[in-house]
Coordinates of C-alpha atoms and ligand atoms in Angstrom, one line a residue:
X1243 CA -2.6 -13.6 -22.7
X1244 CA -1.2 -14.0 -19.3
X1245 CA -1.1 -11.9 -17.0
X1246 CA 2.2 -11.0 -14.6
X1247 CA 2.3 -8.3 -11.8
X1248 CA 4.8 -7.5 -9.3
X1249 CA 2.9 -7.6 -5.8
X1250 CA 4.3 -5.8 -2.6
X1251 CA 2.9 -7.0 0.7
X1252 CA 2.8 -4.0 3.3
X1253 CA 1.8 -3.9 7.0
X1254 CA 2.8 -3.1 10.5
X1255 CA 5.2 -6.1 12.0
X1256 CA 3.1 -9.2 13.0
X1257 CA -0.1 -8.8 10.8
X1258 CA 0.8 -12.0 9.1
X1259 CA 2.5 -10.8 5.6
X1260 CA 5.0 -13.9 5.4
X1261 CA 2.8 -16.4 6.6
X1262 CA 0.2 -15.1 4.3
X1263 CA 3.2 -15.9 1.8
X1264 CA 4.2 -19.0 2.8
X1265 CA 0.7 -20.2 2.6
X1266 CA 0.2 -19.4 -0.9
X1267 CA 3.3 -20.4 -2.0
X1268 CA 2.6 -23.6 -0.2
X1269 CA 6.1 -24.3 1.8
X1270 CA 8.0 -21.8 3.8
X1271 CA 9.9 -18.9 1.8
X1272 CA 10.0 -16.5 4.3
X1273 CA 10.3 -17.0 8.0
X1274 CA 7.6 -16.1 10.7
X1275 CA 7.4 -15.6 14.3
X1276 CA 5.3 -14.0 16.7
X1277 CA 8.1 -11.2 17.7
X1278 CA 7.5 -8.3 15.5
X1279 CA 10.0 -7.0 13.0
X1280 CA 10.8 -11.3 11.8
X1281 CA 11.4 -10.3 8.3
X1282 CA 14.4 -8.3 7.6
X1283 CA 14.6 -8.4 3.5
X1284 CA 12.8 -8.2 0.6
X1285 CA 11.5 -11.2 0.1
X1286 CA 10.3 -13.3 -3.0
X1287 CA 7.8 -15.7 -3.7
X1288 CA 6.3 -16.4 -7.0
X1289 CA 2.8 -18.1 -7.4
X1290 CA 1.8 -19.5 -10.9
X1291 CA -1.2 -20.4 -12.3
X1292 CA -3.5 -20.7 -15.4
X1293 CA -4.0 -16.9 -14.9
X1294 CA -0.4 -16.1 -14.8
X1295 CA 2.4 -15.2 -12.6
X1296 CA 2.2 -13.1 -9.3
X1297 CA 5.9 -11.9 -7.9
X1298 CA 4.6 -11.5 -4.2
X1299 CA 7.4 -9.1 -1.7
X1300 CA 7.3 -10.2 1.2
X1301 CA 8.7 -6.7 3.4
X1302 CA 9.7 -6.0 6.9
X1303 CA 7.0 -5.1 9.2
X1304 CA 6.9 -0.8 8.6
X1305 CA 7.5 0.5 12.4
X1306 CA 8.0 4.0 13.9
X1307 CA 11.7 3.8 15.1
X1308 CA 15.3 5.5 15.1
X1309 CA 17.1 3.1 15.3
X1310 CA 19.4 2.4 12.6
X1311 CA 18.2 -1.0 11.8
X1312 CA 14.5 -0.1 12.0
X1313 CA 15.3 2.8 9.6
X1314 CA 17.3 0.6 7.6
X1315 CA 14.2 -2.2 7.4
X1316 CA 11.6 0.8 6.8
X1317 CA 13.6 1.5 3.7
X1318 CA 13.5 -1.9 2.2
X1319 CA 9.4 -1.4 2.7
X1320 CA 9.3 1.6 1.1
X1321 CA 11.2 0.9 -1.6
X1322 CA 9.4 -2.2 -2.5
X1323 CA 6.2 -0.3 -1.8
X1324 CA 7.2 2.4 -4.9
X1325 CA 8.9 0.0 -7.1
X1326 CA 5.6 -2.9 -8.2
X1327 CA 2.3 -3.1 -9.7
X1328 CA 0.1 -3.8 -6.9
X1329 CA 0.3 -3.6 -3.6
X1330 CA -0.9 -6.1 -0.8
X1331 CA -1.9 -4.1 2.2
X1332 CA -2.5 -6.8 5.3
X1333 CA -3.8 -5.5 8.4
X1334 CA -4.1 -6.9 11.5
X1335 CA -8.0 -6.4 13.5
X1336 CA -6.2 -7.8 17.0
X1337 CA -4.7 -4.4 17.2
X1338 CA -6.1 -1.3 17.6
X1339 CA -4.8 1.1 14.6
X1340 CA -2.5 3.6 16.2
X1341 CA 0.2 6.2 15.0
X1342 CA 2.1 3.3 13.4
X1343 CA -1.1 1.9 11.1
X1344 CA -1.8 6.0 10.3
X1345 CA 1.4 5.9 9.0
X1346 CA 1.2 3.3 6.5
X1347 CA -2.3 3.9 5.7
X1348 CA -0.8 7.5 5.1
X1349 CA 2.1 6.2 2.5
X1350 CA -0.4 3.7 0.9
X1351 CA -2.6 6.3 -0.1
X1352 CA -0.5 8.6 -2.2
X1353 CA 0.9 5.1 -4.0
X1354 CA -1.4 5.1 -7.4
X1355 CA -1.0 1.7 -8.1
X1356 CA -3.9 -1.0 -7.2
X1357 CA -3.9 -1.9 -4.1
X1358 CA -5.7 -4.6 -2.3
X1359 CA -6.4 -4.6 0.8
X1360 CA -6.7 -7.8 3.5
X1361 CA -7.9 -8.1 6.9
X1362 CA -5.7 -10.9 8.4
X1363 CA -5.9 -13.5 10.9
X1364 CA -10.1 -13.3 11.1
X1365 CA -9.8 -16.7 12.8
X1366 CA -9.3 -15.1 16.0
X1367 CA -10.3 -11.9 15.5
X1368 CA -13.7 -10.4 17.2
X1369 CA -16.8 -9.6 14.7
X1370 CA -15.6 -5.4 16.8
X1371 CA -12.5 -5.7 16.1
X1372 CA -13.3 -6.1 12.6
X1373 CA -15.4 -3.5 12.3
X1374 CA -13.2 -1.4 13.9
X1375 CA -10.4 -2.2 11.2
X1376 CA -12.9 -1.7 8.8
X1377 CA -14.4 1.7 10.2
X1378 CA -10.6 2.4 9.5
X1379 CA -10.0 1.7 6.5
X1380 CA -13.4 3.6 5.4
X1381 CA -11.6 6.4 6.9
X1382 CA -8.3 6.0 4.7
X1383 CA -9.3 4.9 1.4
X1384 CA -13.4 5.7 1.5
X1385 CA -15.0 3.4 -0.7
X1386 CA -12.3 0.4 -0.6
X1387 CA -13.5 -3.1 0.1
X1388 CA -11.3 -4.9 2.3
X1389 CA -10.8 -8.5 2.1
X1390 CA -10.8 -10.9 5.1
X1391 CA -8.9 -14.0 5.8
X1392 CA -6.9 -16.2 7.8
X1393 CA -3.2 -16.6 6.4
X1394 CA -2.5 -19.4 9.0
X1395 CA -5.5 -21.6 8.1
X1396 CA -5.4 -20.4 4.6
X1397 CA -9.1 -19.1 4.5
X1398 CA -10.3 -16.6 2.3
X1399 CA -6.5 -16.4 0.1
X1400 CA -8.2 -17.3 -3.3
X1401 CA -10.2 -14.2 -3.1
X1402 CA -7.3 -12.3 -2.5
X1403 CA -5.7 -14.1 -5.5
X1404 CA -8.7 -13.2 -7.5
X1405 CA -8.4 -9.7 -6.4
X1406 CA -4.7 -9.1 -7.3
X1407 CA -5.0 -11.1 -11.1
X1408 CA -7.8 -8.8 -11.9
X1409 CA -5.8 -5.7 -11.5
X1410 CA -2.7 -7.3 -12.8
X1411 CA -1.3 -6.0 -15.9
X1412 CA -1.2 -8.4 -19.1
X1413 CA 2.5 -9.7 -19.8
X1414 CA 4.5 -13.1 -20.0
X1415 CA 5.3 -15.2 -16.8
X1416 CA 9.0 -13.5 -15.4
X1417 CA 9.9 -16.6 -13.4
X1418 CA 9.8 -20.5 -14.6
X1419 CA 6.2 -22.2 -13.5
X1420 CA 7.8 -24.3 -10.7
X1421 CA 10.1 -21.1 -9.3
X1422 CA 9.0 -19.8 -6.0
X1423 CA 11.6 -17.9 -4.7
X1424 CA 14.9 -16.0 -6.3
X1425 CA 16.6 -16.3 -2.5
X1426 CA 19.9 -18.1 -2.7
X1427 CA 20.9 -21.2 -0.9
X1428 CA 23.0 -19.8 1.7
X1429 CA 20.4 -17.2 2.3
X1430 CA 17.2 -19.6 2.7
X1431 CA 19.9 -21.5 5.4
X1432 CA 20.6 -18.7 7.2
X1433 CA 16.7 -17.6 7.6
X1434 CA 16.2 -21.1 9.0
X1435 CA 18.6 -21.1 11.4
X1436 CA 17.3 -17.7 12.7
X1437 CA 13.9 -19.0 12.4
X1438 CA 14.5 -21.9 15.1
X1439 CA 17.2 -19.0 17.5
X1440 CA 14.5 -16.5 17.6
X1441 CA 12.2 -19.0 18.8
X1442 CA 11.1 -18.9 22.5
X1443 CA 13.0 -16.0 22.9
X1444 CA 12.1 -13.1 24.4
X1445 CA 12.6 -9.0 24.7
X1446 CA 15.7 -7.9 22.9
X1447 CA 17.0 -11.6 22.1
X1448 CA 15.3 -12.1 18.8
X1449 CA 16.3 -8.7 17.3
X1450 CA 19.6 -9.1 18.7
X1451 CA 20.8 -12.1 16.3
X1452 CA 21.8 -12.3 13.1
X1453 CA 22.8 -15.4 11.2
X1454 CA 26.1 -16.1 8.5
X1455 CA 26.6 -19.2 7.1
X1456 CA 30.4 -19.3 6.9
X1457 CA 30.5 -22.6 4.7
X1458 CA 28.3 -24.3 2.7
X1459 CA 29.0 -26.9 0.5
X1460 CA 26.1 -29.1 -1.6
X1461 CA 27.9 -32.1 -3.3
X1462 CA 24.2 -32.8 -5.7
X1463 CA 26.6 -35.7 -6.9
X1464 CA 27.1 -37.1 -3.9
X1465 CA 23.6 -36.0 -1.9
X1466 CA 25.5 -34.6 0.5
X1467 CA 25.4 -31.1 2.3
X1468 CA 27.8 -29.5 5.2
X1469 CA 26.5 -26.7 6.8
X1470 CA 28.6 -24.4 9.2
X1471 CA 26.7 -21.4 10.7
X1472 CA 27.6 -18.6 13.0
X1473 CA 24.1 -17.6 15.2
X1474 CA 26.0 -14.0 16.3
X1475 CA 24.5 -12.1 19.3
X1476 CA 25.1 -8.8 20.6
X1477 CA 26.1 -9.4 24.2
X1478 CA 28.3 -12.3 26.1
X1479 CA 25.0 -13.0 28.5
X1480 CA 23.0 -13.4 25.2
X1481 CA 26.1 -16.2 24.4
X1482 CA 25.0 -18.0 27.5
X1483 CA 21.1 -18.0 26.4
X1484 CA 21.3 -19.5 23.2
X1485 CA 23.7 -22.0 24.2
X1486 CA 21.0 -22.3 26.7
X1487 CA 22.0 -24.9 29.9
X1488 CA 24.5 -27.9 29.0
X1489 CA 23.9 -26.6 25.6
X1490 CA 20.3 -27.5 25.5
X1491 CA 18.8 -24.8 23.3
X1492 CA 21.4 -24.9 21.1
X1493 CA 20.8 -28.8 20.6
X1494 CA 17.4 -27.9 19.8
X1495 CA 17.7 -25.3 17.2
X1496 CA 20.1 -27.4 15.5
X1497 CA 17.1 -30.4 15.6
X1498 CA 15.0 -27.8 14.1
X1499 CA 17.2 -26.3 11.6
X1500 CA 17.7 -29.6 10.2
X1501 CA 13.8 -30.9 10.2
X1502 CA 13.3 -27.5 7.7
X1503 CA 16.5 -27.7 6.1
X1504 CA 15.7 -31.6 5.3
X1505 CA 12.7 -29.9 2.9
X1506 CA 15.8 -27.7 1.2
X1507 CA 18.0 -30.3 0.3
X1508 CA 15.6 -33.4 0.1
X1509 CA 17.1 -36.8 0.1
X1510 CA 20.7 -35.6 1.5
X1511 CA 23.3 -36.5 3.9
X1512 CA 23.1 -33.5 6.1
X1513 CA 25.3 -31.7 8.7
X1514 CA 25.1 -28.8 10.4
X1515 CA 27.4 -26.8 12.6
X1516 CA 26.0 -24.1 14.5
X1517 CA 28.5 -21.7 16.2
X1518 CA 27.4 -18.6 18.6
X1519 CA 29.9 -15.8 18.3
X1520 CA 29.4 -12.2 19.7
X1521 CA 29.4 -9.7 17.8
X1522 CA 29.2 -6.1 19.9
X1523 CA 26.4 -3.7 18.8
X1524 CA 26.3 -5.1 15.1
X1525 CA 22.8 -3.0 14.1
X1526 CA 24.6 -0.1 14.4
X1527 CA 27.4 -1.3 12.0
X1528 CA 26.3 0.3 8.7
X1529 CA 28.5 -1.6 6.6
X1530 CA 27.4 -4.7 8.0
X1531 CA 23.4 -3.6 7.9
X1532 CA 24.2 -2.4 4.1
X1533 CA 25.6 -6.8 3.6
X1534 CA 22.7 -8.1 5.7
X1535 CA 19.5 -6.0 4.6
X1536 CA 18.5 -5.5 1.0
Ligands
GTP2855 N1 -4.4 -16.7 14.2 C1 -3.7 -16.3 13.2 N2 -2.4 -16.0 13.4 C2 -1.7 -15.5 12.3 C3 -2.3 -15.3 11.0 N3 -1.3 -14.8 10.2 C4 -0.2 -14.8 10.9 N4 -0.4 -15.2 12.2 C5 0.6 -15.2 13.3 O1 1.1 -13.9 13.5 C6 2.5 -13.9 13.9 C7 3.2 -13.0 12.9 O2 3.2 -13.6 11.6 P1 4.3 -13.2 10.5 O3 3.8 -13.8 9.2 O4 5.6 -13.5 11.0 O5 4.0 -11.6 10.4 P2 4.8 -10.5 9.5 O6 3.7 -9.5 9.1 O7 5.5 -11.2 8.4 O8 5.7 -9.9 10.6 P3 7.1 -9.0 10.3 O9 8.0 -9.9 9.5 O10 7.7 -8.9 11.7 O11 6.7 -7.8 9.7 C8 2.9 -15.4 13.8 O12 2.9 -15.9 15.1 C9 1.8 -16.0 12.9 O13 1.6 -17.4 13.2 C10 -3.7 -15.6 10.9 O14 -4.3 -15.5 9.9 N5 -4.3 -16.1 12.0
MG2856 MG1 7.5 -11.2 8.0

């Protein structure tokens, strides 16, 4: 019998929950930067193997905030966080565990399911600051045996996968073997395009965009695709930025956008058309947080 288990990845913003995704799923599902709070949705990847099926959730980074957006993102967490099998707690030893780790620690522990839990990015990390994050975690769940691995060089992920099939209930495979991802195509574009804006960018800039793709249409016939995108920003000085000087930057995230994109639509005719359009205080908008985050 195989076995099949719905796995939510949990952590503060930054410890390296999509890229520890991306790596195991082997290609990029979800997108990653180094500005905290990168994923915004629910996100799936599905890994397959001899021993079954693992439905990873890849979830926005859990942070102490107010703001309607961050409240909005904390409730996709926790919501993936009650609703699977296992959890995936990944924890990152670079930073000292504050208020904001407590936190999580605190809503992990009352969660019955299995949990496994994974010290990230131990490429860089210090042999203190590892002990520290383990000292930690004595201190949350006494007796747990934490992991350690590198999501970015993909070190130490098997014994993770080992961990999380062990504890996995016995059922059939939910997704087809060669499925990786239930994300539509117009949302995989739009992640991409943010991907490439957010990059480089700094303070408010990256939190401050949101992407819609206003057309799409994929002829599979004729291996063509025509991409139109709307990169919106918050403020008419954030306009300027991304446009960037003679429209420099936004030459370049369009370059980007397509090298990834290429890997979506292999083989095609592509062309995409990236607008920037304000749109005034849009993570306060509820209805358009309630379209944009799920
Ligand atoms: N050196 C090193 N860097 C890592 C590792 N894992 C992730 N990173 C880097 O950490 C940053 C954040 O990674 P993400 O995967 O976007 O983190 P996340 O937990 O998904 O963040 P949010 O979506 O904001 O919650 C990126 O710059 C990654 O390249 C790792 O194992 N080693
Ligand atoms: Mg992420």
């Amino acid at each position: 019998m195989t076995k099949c288990a719905s796995v939510s990845i949990i952590g503060r913003p930054s410890s390296g929950k999509s890229t520890f995704l991306n790596s195991i799923c082997e290609r990029k599902v979800s997108i990653t930067s180094p500005t905290p709070q990168t994923t915004r949705n629910a996100i799936k990847g599905i890994y397959t193997d001899t021993r079954g099926q693992l439905i990873f959730v890849d979830t926005p980074g859990i942070h102490l905030s107010e703001a309607n957006l961050n409240k909005k993102l904390q409730e996709v967490s926790v919501t993936a966080m009650d609703d699977c099998d296992e959890v995936l707690y990944m924890i990152d030893p670079k930073r000292e565990p504050g208020p904001e780790e407590r936190l999580i620690a605190g809503m992990l522990s009352k969660i019955t399911c299995p949990k496994v839990i994974c010290i990230n990015k131990n490429d860089i990390a210090s042999e203190d600051e590892i002990q520290r994050t383990r000292d930690f975690l004595e201190e949350n769940f006494p007796g747990c045996e934490p992991l350690e691995a590198s999501s970015l060089e993909d070190d130490g992920l098997d014994e993770v996968l080992i961990a999380l099939f062990a504890q996995a209930p016995e059922g059939p495979l939910m997704y087809g073997e060669d499925d990786f991802t239930d994300q539509d195509l117009e949302f995989r574009v739009s992640e991409i395009i943010r991907e490439k804006a957010m990059d480089g960018m700094k303070d408010e800039l990256p939190h401050s965009l949101y992407v819609e793709v206003a057309d799409l249409q994929y002829s599979e016939e004729k291996k063509e695709v025509w991409v139109r995108a709307f990169i919106n920003v918050e403020h008419e000085s954030q306009k300027g930025i991304i446009v960037g000087r003679g429209g420099e930057n936004i030459r370049r995230i369009r370059i980007a956008s397509f090298k990834d994109l290429k890997k979506i639509f292999p083989g095609c005719k592509l062309q995409v058309d990236l607008r920037v359009k304000t749109s005034p205080q849009w993570r306060q908008n509820d209805m358009l947080l309630k379209k944009l985050i799920k």
